[in-house]
Amino acid sequence: MCGIVGAIAGRNVVPILIEGLKRLEYRGYDSAGIAVLNGGLQRLRSTGRVVELEKIAGSLSATVGIAHTRWATHGVPSERNAHPHVSGGVSVVHNGIIENHDSMREELRGKGYKFASDTDTEVIAHLVHDHLRQGGPLFEAVRSATVELQGAYAIAVIDESDAGRIVVARHGAPLLLGLGVDENFAASDASALIQVTPRIIYLEDGDCAELSQSSLKIMDAFGNLVERRVHISQLSAASVELGQYKTFMQKEIFEQPMAVANTLEVVTSATALIPELFGARAGVIFKETNAVLILACGTSYHAGMVARYWLESLAGLPCNVEIASEYRYRESVSNPRCLVVTISQSGETADTLAALNFAKARGQENSLAICNVPESALIRSSDLRFLTRAGPEIGVASTKAFTTQLASLVLLAMVLAKVRGRLGKQWESEMLNSLRHLPAALTRVLGTEPQIVRWAECLAPHRHALFLGRGVHWPIAMEGALKLKEISYIHAEAYAAGELKHGPLALVDQDMPVFAIAPNDELLEKLKSNLQEVSARGGRLFVLADQDARLSEGSGTDVIRMPDHAGMLSPILHTIPLQMLAYHAAILRGNDVDKPRNLAKSVTVE
Ligand code: F6R
């Protein structure tokens, strides 16, 4: 979603701001802009890519500035709606949504302010301006303005009458500060500052901060001046650059063996599992857990759907998996002994955060976050945490985050099973052994790419596709369909294969490619009958099968043999071919796989 960069230095900050915006491009955006103070306020905006903005910025030079990539929520993507927004000499960039913007707009109009855009952000610019003209410094004006704002925001503000500072504030949307040597920065994401500093301060909700070239002041929501911990960001430039790959999605698909190995590193040399892998209080919390509620969105929700099978069969715990945006508005029955598990790549997804708060407000206090970003809001809001160590995921379509989430969730199911006396020593060591072999098995599955490319060539001309799976592989079929929709724009539906004859079979004909996940498990024979139903209607079948699945190729049926049968870990392996299928279909259709239309990475608004 939207991205913010701000910089104040003794040198020209324009290249720093532009580079920061480029590093935020992966979040998805439809316009970009920059405002600097160099004698007066200068603003440039563009509906093109950041490189277009860079071109028009030409020889612009200044030591103070703010910049933004916008993902439209209020008002169509256009130059007039692009940030920064201005009011007199005040300029503002904003991530989030101001919910009371309508009433504030009316109030500000009453005071004589004219609006030049359709955005909620413009009210912030006028509001800060209004407070400034009542006297006092920019810092106070921003603080007073934020008191009147309802909704979520991260903002950065500059004022031409005071070129020595940038004021920032956050509530419900991420914002961090970067500390340089005699220069300071702000950004919505640490990757935007990778080229200038690894020293990062994550602002807390309600914080307002003032940055000058050589000083920093942070005030919390209660008006106290506070010091916040400085973190050294572990992000390396290589981790957010393409290297030998053509796209980030391709890079991230191929990074999965390493990402899963990194995530499982905590257990690779272990002989036994301990609850403390999930945090200091996990032993106590897991003992009292009698049910699990998983909250997540999109791909992370699919990881939760897979985990339900593991948690119920291994740990014997009833598990409910809910789409976060639905759960938060639903009258559900709460259970104080339920462990609330949130799953999120970014840890900043607004719906997941809100669902967690909602679950807690209903007396479900025990929470565990499975997340890829160590300092994210989700991690900070949870009692227990497990970090997926996938590294930065830049492609909008989630790939390595998903498989590392699955690896983490297997561990969770195993630990909970052990705490509940359901995991014998022998089984524990066999499972640990399989986890150790998982990265190598993933590498072997990546080797099926040439066969997958041929499937993608058959799929790419079609407008629709069906994905089938049974049991724990049904959510993998859902993830395959989601990946395909997102990046190839081919309409895809996933069904539990047994559901086919209850409706979707009506769609099947020679124009409907059907992809099936058919490992040699206890449901294989049932699945084969479902596949017969497809063949009998002339549907073209593409089947991912194990070596010994006794499924043969024939007219209208293509089979790719999976190199390994991974037992319980099979869903993790079957994810990879479906990711590659979506990837190659999208490439064949000429799409930008890293930045699919209309989508954003890290959905920080409702
Ligand atoms: C799909 C995708 C999204 C995210 C969803 C949740 O490829 O990336 O569906 O999974 O927006 O995001 P996180 O995991 O950051 O909470």
XYZ file of C-alpha atoms and ligand atoms in Angstrom:
622
model
C 0.000 0.000 0.000
C 1.020 3.658 0.287
C 4.606 4.390 1.231
C 6.211 7.322 3.053
C 9.781 8.601 3.025
C 11.080 11.752 4.724
C 14.622 13.086 5.001
C 16.421 16.019 6.588
C 20.178 16.312 6.047
C 23.107 18.557 5.247
C 23.150 17.154 1.705
C 20.636 17.008 -1.145
C 17.857 14.661 0.002
C 16.036 14.382 -3.362
C 18.003 11.279 -4.515
C 17.462 9.733 -1.049
C 13.716 10.305 -1.272
C 13.500 8.920 -4.812
C 15.593 5.866 -3.942
C 13.390 5.312 -0.880
C 10.257 5.445 -3.065
C 11.791 2.944 -5.482
C 12.374 0.545 -2.611
C 8.731 0.953 -1.586
C 7.396 0.295 -5.093
C 6.795 -3.368 -4.228
C 3.988 -2.331 -1.868
C 1.887 -1.357 -4.894
C 0.997 2.222 -5.885
C -0.727 4.212 -8.570
C 0.928 7.622 -8.206
C 3.915 9.183 -6.503
C 4.980 12.602 -5.312
C 7.617 14.606 -3.530
C 7.655 17.939 -1.658
C 10.819 19.746 -0.621
C 11.751 22.984 1.070
C 14.377 24.954 -0.805
C 13.606 28.585 -0.164
C 9.895 27.789 -0.557
C 7.752 24.705 -0.887
C 8.149 22.794 -4.152
C 5.932 19.858 -5.004
C 6.044 17.368 -7.900
C 3.557 14.560 -8.541
C 3.136 11.890 -11.182
C 0.719 9.095 -12.004
C 3.528 7.135 -13.639
C 6.162 4.993 -12.019
C 8.710 6.464 -9.612
C 11.215 6.717 -12.491
C 8.850 9.239 -14.127
C 8.881 11.301 -10.953
C 12.662 11.011 -10.891
C 12.782 12.408 -14.432
C 10.629 15.432 -13.628
C 12.554 15.998 -10.378
C 15.602 16.529 -12.657
C 17.954 18.944 -10.927
C 15.698 19.598 -7.922
C 17.815 19.968 -4.809
C 16.905 20.486 -1.139
C 17.980 19.419 2.329
C 14.462 18.722 3.654
C 11.686 16.767 1.988
C 8.908 14.200 2.123
C 7.790 11.745 -0.542
C 4.993 9.262 -1.097
C 3.667 6.414 -3.200
C -0.142 6.358 -3.185
C -2.506 3.398 -3.492
C -5.900 4.992 -4.059
C -8.611 4.615 -1.441
C -10.411 7.997 -1.427
C -10.419 9.503 -4.899
C -9.326 7.946 -8.186
C -5.655 7.533 -9.040
C -4.741 10.941 -10.550
C -2.168 13.663 -10.185
C -4.546 15.906 -8.210
C -5.147 13.113 -5.687
C -1.471 12.146 -5.429
C 0.395 13.093 -2.258
C 1.924 15.327 -0.917
C -1.109 17.530 -0.268
C -0.584 21.167 0.586
C -2.261 23.941 2.493
C -0.410 27.244 2.236
C 3.180 26.360 3.075
C 2.258 23.099 4.817
C 2.741 19.815 2.999
C 1.607 16.371 4.165
C 2.008 12.734 3.122
C -0.280 10.153 4.695
C -0.826 6.390 4.864
C -4.111 5.091 6.256
C -7.684 6.316 6.178
C -9.180 9.291 7.999
C -12.678 8.137 8.844
C -14.114 11.524 9.867
C -12.816 13.289 6.749
C -16.320 14.262 5.564
C -17.255 16.194 8.690
C -13.781 17.722 8.914
C -13.980 18.833 5.289
C -17.231 20.660 5.988
C -15.754 22.289 9.070
C -12.633 23.403 7.212
C -14.684 24.688 4.271
C -16.571 26.780 6.824
C -13.235 28.301 7.776
C -12.548 29.233 4.143
C -10.331 26.313 3.067
C -10.656 25.218 -0.563
C -10.101 21.575 -1.462
C -8.053 20.650 -4.508
C -8.411 16.854 -4.286
C -10.910 14.125 -3.388
C -8.658 12.630 -0.737
C -9.123 12.255 2.993
C -5.481 13.343 3.361
C -6.083 16.908 2.271
C -8.072 17.568 5.435
C -4.908 16.850 7.431
C -2.964 19.491 5.495
C -5.639 22.152 6.079
C -6.117 21.131 9.683
C -2.401 21.452 10.463
C -2.380 24.792 8.643
C -5.375 25.942 10.663
C -3.631 25.060 13.936
C -0.400 26.694 12.787
C -2.064 30.000 12.069
C -3.315 30.031 15.642
C 0.380 30.316 16.625
C 2.873 27.801 17.987
C 5.400 25.484 16.376
C 4.694 22.844 13.709
C 5.118 20.048 16.266
C 2.249 21.401 18.393
C 0.096 22.068 15.344
C 0.503 18.448 14.197
C -0.207 17.107 17.672
C -3.349 19.227 17.982
C -4.478 18.185 14.508
C -4.053 14.470 15.246
C -6.315 14.794 18.285
C -9.115 15.641 15.843
C -8.424 12.769 13.453
C -10.325 9.508 13.631
C -9.068 6.460 11.773
C -5.625 5.178 10.971
C -2.704 7.294 9.922
C 1.011 7.614 9.551
C 1.900 11.145 8.458
C 4.929 13.267 7.693
C 4.588 17.045 7.567
C 6.822 19.934 6.527
C 6.206 23.677 6.637
C 7.962 26.248 4.468
C 8.142 28.785 7.295
C 10.227 26.346 9.347
C 12.590 24.480 7.026
C 14.601 22.960 9.866
C 12.268 20.122 10.742
C 9.938 17.327 9.705
C 7.123 16.311 12.046
C 5.690 12.803 11.888
C 2.926 10.981 13.758
C 1.370 7.547 13.724
C -1.783 5.859 14.880
C -2.699 2.437 13.510
C -0.338 2.566 10.512
C 3.372 1.775 10.614
C 6.028 4.488 10.752
C 9.668 4.395 11.726
C 12.590 6.789 12.043
C 16.072 6.273 10.612
C 19.053 7.743 12.421
C 22.010 8.859 10.331
C 25.108 10.862 11.196
C 23.946 14.457 11.301
C 20.885 13.522 9.260
C 17.565 11.892 10.075
C 14.885 10.049 8.160
C 11.364 8.703 8.430
C 9.674 5.920 6.474
C 6.770 3.529 6.526
C 9.045 0.541 5.934
C 12.700 -0.075 6.862
C 13.549 -1.125 3.308
C 13.074 2.511 2.169
C 16.071 3.568 4.275
C 18.388 0.660 3.562
C 20.716 2.894 1.541
C 21.123 5.508 4.289
C 21.055 3.860 7.691
C 20.495 0.552 9.515
C 19.640 2.415 12.784
C 15.880 2.340 13.148
C 13.366 3.484 15.771
C 9.875 1.982 15.444
C 7.338 4.555 16.612
C 4.562 3.365 18.878
C 0.875 4.065 18.314
C 0.081 7.650 19.311
C 3.699 8.859 18.986
C 4.485 12.219 17.434
C 8.110 12.984 16.567
C 10.109 15.956 15.380
C 13.225 15.398 13.308
C 15.841 18.044 12.686
C 19.196 17.437 11.020
C 20.904 16.708 14.329
C 18.150 16.043 16.854
C 15.097 13.961 17.503
C 12.172 14.438 19.860
C 9.446 11.808 20.436
C 6.273 12.427 22.437
C 3.902 9.596 23.272
C 0.108 9.623 23.143
C -0.054 11.008 26.703
C 2.204 14.005 26.013
C 5.335 12.548 27.670
C 8.702 12.969 26.008
C 9.981 9.424 25.519
C 13.042 7.563 24.312
C 12.402 4.623 22.009
C 14.816 1.739 21.498
C 17.162 1.919 18.503
C 17.171 -1.290 16.456
C 19.824 -2.277 13.977
C 17.964 -3.379 10.870
C 19.119 -6.745 9.553
C 17.902 -5.933 6.045
C 20.662 -6.141 3.479
C 20.570 -4.475 0.097
C 20.940 -7.932 -1.526
C 17.798 -9.177 0.217
C 15.700 -6.520 -1.482
C 17.428 -6.654 -4.877
C 16.786 -8.983 -7.814
C 20.252 -10.464 -8.290
C 20.179 -13.152 -11.017
C 16.362 -13.246 -11.194
C 13.985 -11.532 -13.605
C 11.316 -10.776 -11.009
C 11.007 -10.738 -7.243
C 8.315 -13.389 -7.370
C 10.619 -15.739 -9.242
C 13.416 -14.995 -6.765
C 11.110 -15.619 -3.822
C 9.769 -18.894 -5.237
C 13.332 -20.154 -5.629
C 14.374 -18.872 -2.198
C 11.884 -21.183 -0.500
C 14.259 -24.022 0.419
C 16.505 -21.502 2.163
C 13.619 -19.565 3.720
C 12.125 -22.764 5.158
C 15.561 -23.910 6.370
C 16.070 -20.550 8.119
C 12.637 -20.749 9.709
C 13.275 -24.266 10.972
C 16.813 -23.512 12.103
C 15.553 -23.349 15.701
C 14.869 -27.088 15.593
C 17.413 -28.463 13.124
C 19.861 -29.558 15.765
C 17.219 -30.191 18.431
C 16.401 -33.663 19.647
C 13.165 -32.545 21.280
C 10.640 -29.757 20.922
C 9.937 -27.242 23.674
C 7.024 -24.782 23.986
C 9.474 -21.926 24.616
C 10.194 -21.866 20.860
C 7.059 -19.710 20.821
C 7.976 -17.401 23.709
C 8.812 -17.428 27.400
C 5.206 -17.921 28.575
C 4.319 -20.576 26.016
C 4.664 -23.465 28.467
C 2.030 -21.981 30.766
C -0.278 -20.765 28.005
C -0.173 -23.993 25.969
C -1.039 -26.048 29.074
C -4.266 -24.145 29.575
C -5.154 -24.030 25.856
C -8.266 -26.067 24.999
C -8.969 -24.671 21.524
C -7.307 -22.622 18.793
C -8.727 -19.677 16.860
C -6.719 -18.682 13.784
C -7.192 -15.177 12.334
C -5.633 -14.118 9.050
C -6.294 -12.770 5.543
C -5.606 -14.005 2.007
C -2.693 -16.369 1.632
C -2.038 -16.298 5.381
C -5.642 -17.425 5.882
C -4.952 -20.406 3.628
C -1.966 -21.294 5.839
C -4.390 -21.233 8.764
C -6.789 -23.532 6.887
C -3.994 -26.077 6.425
C -2.995 -25.731 10.087
C -6.495 -26.662 11.210
C -5.980 -30.188 9.823
C -2.665 -30.501 11.658
C -3.856 -29.025 14.945
C -6.935 -31.207 15.115
C -5.306 -34.453 14.004
C -1.970 -34.102 15.810
C -2.793 -32.046 18.893
C -6.461 -32.985 19.173
C -7.420 -29.343 19.652
C -10.611 -27.944 18.129
C -9.536 -25.260 15.703
C -11.529 -22.506 14.101
C -10.029 -20.522 11.209
C -11.568 -17.151 10.438
C -11.041 -14.494 7.810
C -9.956 -11.570 9.975
C -12.195 -9.008 8.262
C -15.242 -11.198 8.940
C -14.391 -12.278 12.463
C -13.978 -8.717 13.720
C -17.610 -7.916 12.907
C -19.176 -11.206 13.961
C -20.909 -12.141 17.199
C -18.908 -15.273 17.940
C -18.793 -17.376 21.093
C -15.635 -16.569 22.988
C -13.566 -19.008 24.996
C -11.018 -17.605 27.474
C -8.876 -20.766 27.182
C -8.637 -20.456 23.431
C -5.237 -19.629 21.939
C -5.675 -16.874 19.349
C -3.158 -17.405 16.548
C -2.679 -14.630 14.021
C -0.772 -15.331 10.814
C 0.656 -12.519 8.744
C 3.617 -11.900 6.467
C 3.731 -8.163 7.133
C 2.374 -8.039 10.666
C 0.709 -4.774 9.664
C -2.497 -6.030 8.006
C -5.193 -3.773 9.444
C -7.921 -6.433 9.491
C -5.746 -9.011 11.240
C -4.632 -6.486 13.865
C -8.217 -5.391 14.461
C -9.422 -9.004 14.671
C -6.758 -9.746 17.286
C -7.836 -6.736 19.354
C -11.460 -7.812 18.987
C -10.639 -11.357 20.166
C -8.779 -9.939 23.169
C -11.604 -7.563 24.011
C -13.856 -10.626 24.178
C -11.690 -12.106 26.912
C -9.451 -14.290 24.740
C -6.183 -12.979 26.104
C -3.707 -15.647 24.978
C -2.289 -14.759 21.601
C 0.441 -16.011 19.326
C 1.645 -14.200 16.193
C 3.243 -16.105 13.319
C 4.819 -13.319 11.371
C 7.689 -12.418 9.051
C 8.478 -8.929 10.365
C 10.122 -8.833 13.790
C 9.110 -5.330 14.859
C 5.643 -5.345 13.365
C 2.530 -4.220 15.222
C 1.250 -7.807 15.283
C 4.362 -9.108 17.008
C 4.237 -6.265 19.495
C 0.555 -6.923 20.279
C 0.925 -10.661 20.951
C 2.027 -12.565 24.076
C 3.767 -15.251 22.072
C 5.461 -15.047 18.712
C 7.150 -17.205 16.140
C 9.121 -15.513 13.387
C 9.019 -16.943 9.928
C 12.468 -16.168 8.651
C 11.604 -15.815 4.984
C 13.457 -12.501 4.575
C 11.785 -9.518 2.893
C 8.992 -10.536 0.538
C 8.818 -7.934 -2.204
C 6.553 -9.544 -4.815
C 2.952 -8.622 -4.066
C 1.874 -12.257 -4.385
C 2.935 -14.091 -1.279
C 5.084 -17.187 -1.868
C 7.916 -17.836 0.556
C 5.927 -16.274 3.391
C 3.270 -18.978 2.885
C 5.583 -21.997 2.928
C 7.470 -20.652 5.959
C 4.138 -20.074 7.711
C 3.228 -23.699 7.021
C 6.581 -24.883 8.395
C 5.993 -22.808 11.565
C 2.465 -24.149 11.942
C 3.663 -27.763 11.742
C 5.971 -26.967 14.641
C 3.104 -25.398 16.563
C 0.914 -28.467 16.043
C 3.767 -30.721 17.162
C 4.518 -28.675 20.288
C 0.850 -28.519 21.273
C 0.541 -32.270 20.644
C 3.530 -32.849 22.897
C 2.172 -30.621 25.681
C -1.068 -32.636 25.484
C 0.779 -35.960 25.667
C -0.092 -36.959 22.096
C 3.371 -36.936 20.524
C 5.423 -40.004 21.350
C 9.220 -39.827 21.414
C 9.555 -41.943 18.269
C 7.069 -39.860 16.306
C 8.665 -36.621 17.497
C 12.071 -37.656 16.262
C 10.654 -38.910 12.937
C 8.852 -35.611 12.426
C 11.961 -33.603 13.299
C 13.850 -35.675 10.799
C 11.282 -34.994 8.055
C 11.487 -31.276 8.818
C 15.267 -31.409 8.419
C 14.817 -32.950 4.962
C 12.118 -30.500 3.896
C 14.418 -27.853 2.292
C 16.054 -30.521 0.091
C 12.618 -31.861 -0.891
C 11.532 -28.330 -1.816
C 14.588 -27.980 -4.037
C 13.633 -31.187 -5.848
C 10.090 -29.913 -6.429
C 11.512 -26.725 -7.963
C 13.070 -29.076 -10.515
C 9.602 -29.745 -11.969
C 9.618 -26.226 -13.464
C 10.093 -27.305 -17.136
C 6.983 -29.534 -16.890
C 5.059 -26.759 -15.160
C 5.993 -24.353 -17.964
C 4.267 -26.736 -20.405
C 1.143 -26.735 -18.232
C 1.294 -22.932 -18.096
C 1.407 -22.809 -21.913
C -1.832 -24.818 -22.029
C -3.422 -22.704 -19.302
C -2.427 -19.191 -20.399
C -4.974 -18.835 -23.274
C -7.901 -19.818 -21.022
C -10.148 -17.457 -19.070
C -11.122 -19.834 -16.264
C -9.633 -22.727 -14.327
C -10.613 -25.058 -11.513
C -8.373 -26.305 -8.724
C -9.247 -29.439 -6.787
C -7.870 -30.966 -3.630
C -9.117 -33.010 -0.725
C -8.437 -32.825 2.985
C -5.360 -30.843 3.898
C -4.693 -30.243 0.186
C -7.974 -28.423 -0.327
C -6.549 -25.162 1.118
C -3.503 -25.691 -1.119
C -5.889 -25.783 -4.100
C -7.380 -22.521 -2.765
C -3.926 -20.983 -2.569
C -3.165 -22.169 -6.124
C -6.356 -20.521 -7.381
C -5.630 -17.287 -5.496
C -2.086 -17.092 -6.922
C -3.416 -17.635 -10.438
C -6.120 -14.971 -10.096
C -3.802 -12.403 -8.588
C -1.061 -12.377 -11.136
C -2.445 -13.918 -14.346
C -5.981 -12.432 -14.037
C -7.354 -15.833 -15.064
C -10.499 -16.523 -13.094
C -9.911 -19.547 -10.886
C -11.992 -21.370 -8.305
C -10.878 -23.988 -5.825
C -13.085 -26.779 -4.568
C -12.830 -29.642 -2.146
C -13.046 -32.286 -4.890
C -16.011 -34.023 -3.253
C -18.023 -30.846 -3.775
C -17.655 -30.984 -7.545
C -20.853 -32.902 -8.211
C -22.775 -30.557 -5.906
C -22.553 -27.727 -8.419
C -19.279 -26.764 -10.085
C -19.271 -29.869 -12.323
C -21.729 -27.913 -14.463
C -18.831 -25.662 -15.490
C -16.637 -28.473 -16.740
C -16.098 -28.824 -20.489
C -13.102 -28.866 -22.829
C -12.510 -25.139 -22.167
C -12.127 -25.597 -18.436
C -8.663 -26.774 -17.383
C -8.860 -28.599 -14.049
C -5.785 -28.830 -11.809
C -5.830 -31.508 -9.125
C -3.567 -32.242 -6.177
C -3.425 -35.997 -5.824
C -0.861 -37.248 -3.303
C -0.949 -40.886 -2.317
C -2.832 -40.391 0.934
C -5.968 -41.902 2.468
C -8.190 -39.762 0.233
C -6.560 -40.674 -3.081
C -9.149 -43.245 -4.166
C -11.978 -40.812 -3.381
C -10.195 -38.108 -5.340
C -9.730 -40.432 -8.332
C -13.498 -40.893 -8.523
C -13.904 -37.122 -8.507
C -11.382 -36.853 -11.348
C -13.350 -39.448 -13.321
C -16.332 -37.105 -13.078
C -14.205 -34.426 -14.800
C -12.841 -36.737 -17.528
C -16.319 -38.045 -18.291
C -17.428 -34.472 -19.086
C -14.530 -33.838 -21.445
C -12.608 -31.704 -18.939
C -8.824 -31.430 -19.401
C -7.083 -32.709 -16.262
C -3.673 -31.657 -14.940
C -2.737 -33.804 -11.966
C 0.062 -33.439 -9.416
C 0.587 -36.999 -8.240
C 3.054 -39.016 -6.204
C 5.289 -41.544 -7.963
C 3.189 -44.419 -6.609
C -0.241 -42.794 -6.968
C -1.376 -45.285 -9.640
C -2.668 -42.502 -11.799
C -1.901 -42.776 -15.453
C -1.670 -40.256 -18.226
C -4.154 -40.615 -21.014
C -6.038 -38.520 -23.446
C -7.114 -35.413 -21.631
C -5.058 -36.213 -18.506
C -1.574 -34.834 -17.842
C 0.342 -36.027 -14.782
C 3.378 -34.485 -13.120
C 5.011 -36.836 -10.619
C 6.148 -35.166 -7.402
C 9.744 -36.177 -6.574
C 8.977 -36.981 -2.909
C 6.046 -38.170 -0.868
C 6.274 -36.000 2.230
C 3.492 -37.418 4.398
C 2.177 -34.723 6.697
C 4.403 -32.113 5.046
C 2.940 -32.828 1.616
C 0.899 -29.551 1.460
C 4.144 -27.562 1.681
C 5.633 -29.402 -1.302
C 2.471 -29.194 -3.420
C 2.372 -25.420 -3.026
C 5.490 -24.928 -5.141
C 4.227 -26.251 -8.537
C 1.065 -24.178 -8.188
C 3.091 -21.025 -7.507
C 5.234 -21.767 -10.574
C 2.113 -22.444 -12.647
C 0.608 -19.057 -11.764
C 3.955 -17.380 -12.327
C 4.525 -18.794 -15.803
C 0.914 -18.305 -16.909
C 1.180 -14.646 -15.858
C 4.522 -14.183 -17.626
C 3.107 -15.764 -20.803
C 0.214 -13.316 -20.634
C 2.693 -10.433 -20.400
C 1.720 -9.353 -16.875
C 3.818 -7.550 -14.298
C 3.919 -10.392 -11.764
C 5.550 -8.346 -9.012
C 2.980 -5.574 -9.151
C -0.354 -7.063 -10.197
C -3.038 -4.543 -11.071
C -5.195 -3.128 -8.264
C -3.259 -4.938 -5.530
C -0.937 -3.759 -2.806
C 1.518 -5.455 -0.499
C 0.802 -5.015 3.192
C -2.841 -3.940 3.403
C -2.677 -1.381 6.185
C -6.225 -0.077 5.689
C -9.512 -1.799 6.341
C -1.765 -13.025 -1.677
C -1.362 -12.101 -0.641
C -2.406 -11.580 0.263
C -1.870 -11.549 1.699
C -2.890 -10.865 2.621
C -2.438 -10.898 4.070
O -0.678 -13.449 -2.440
O -0.221 -11.758 -0.530
O -3.575 -12.324 0.181
O -1.613 -12.845 2.105
O -3.072 -9.540 2.217
O -1.224 -10.248 4.227
P -0.318 -10.514 5.485
O 0.130 -11.921 5.433
O 0.816 -9.529 5.371
O -1.177 -10.251 6.698
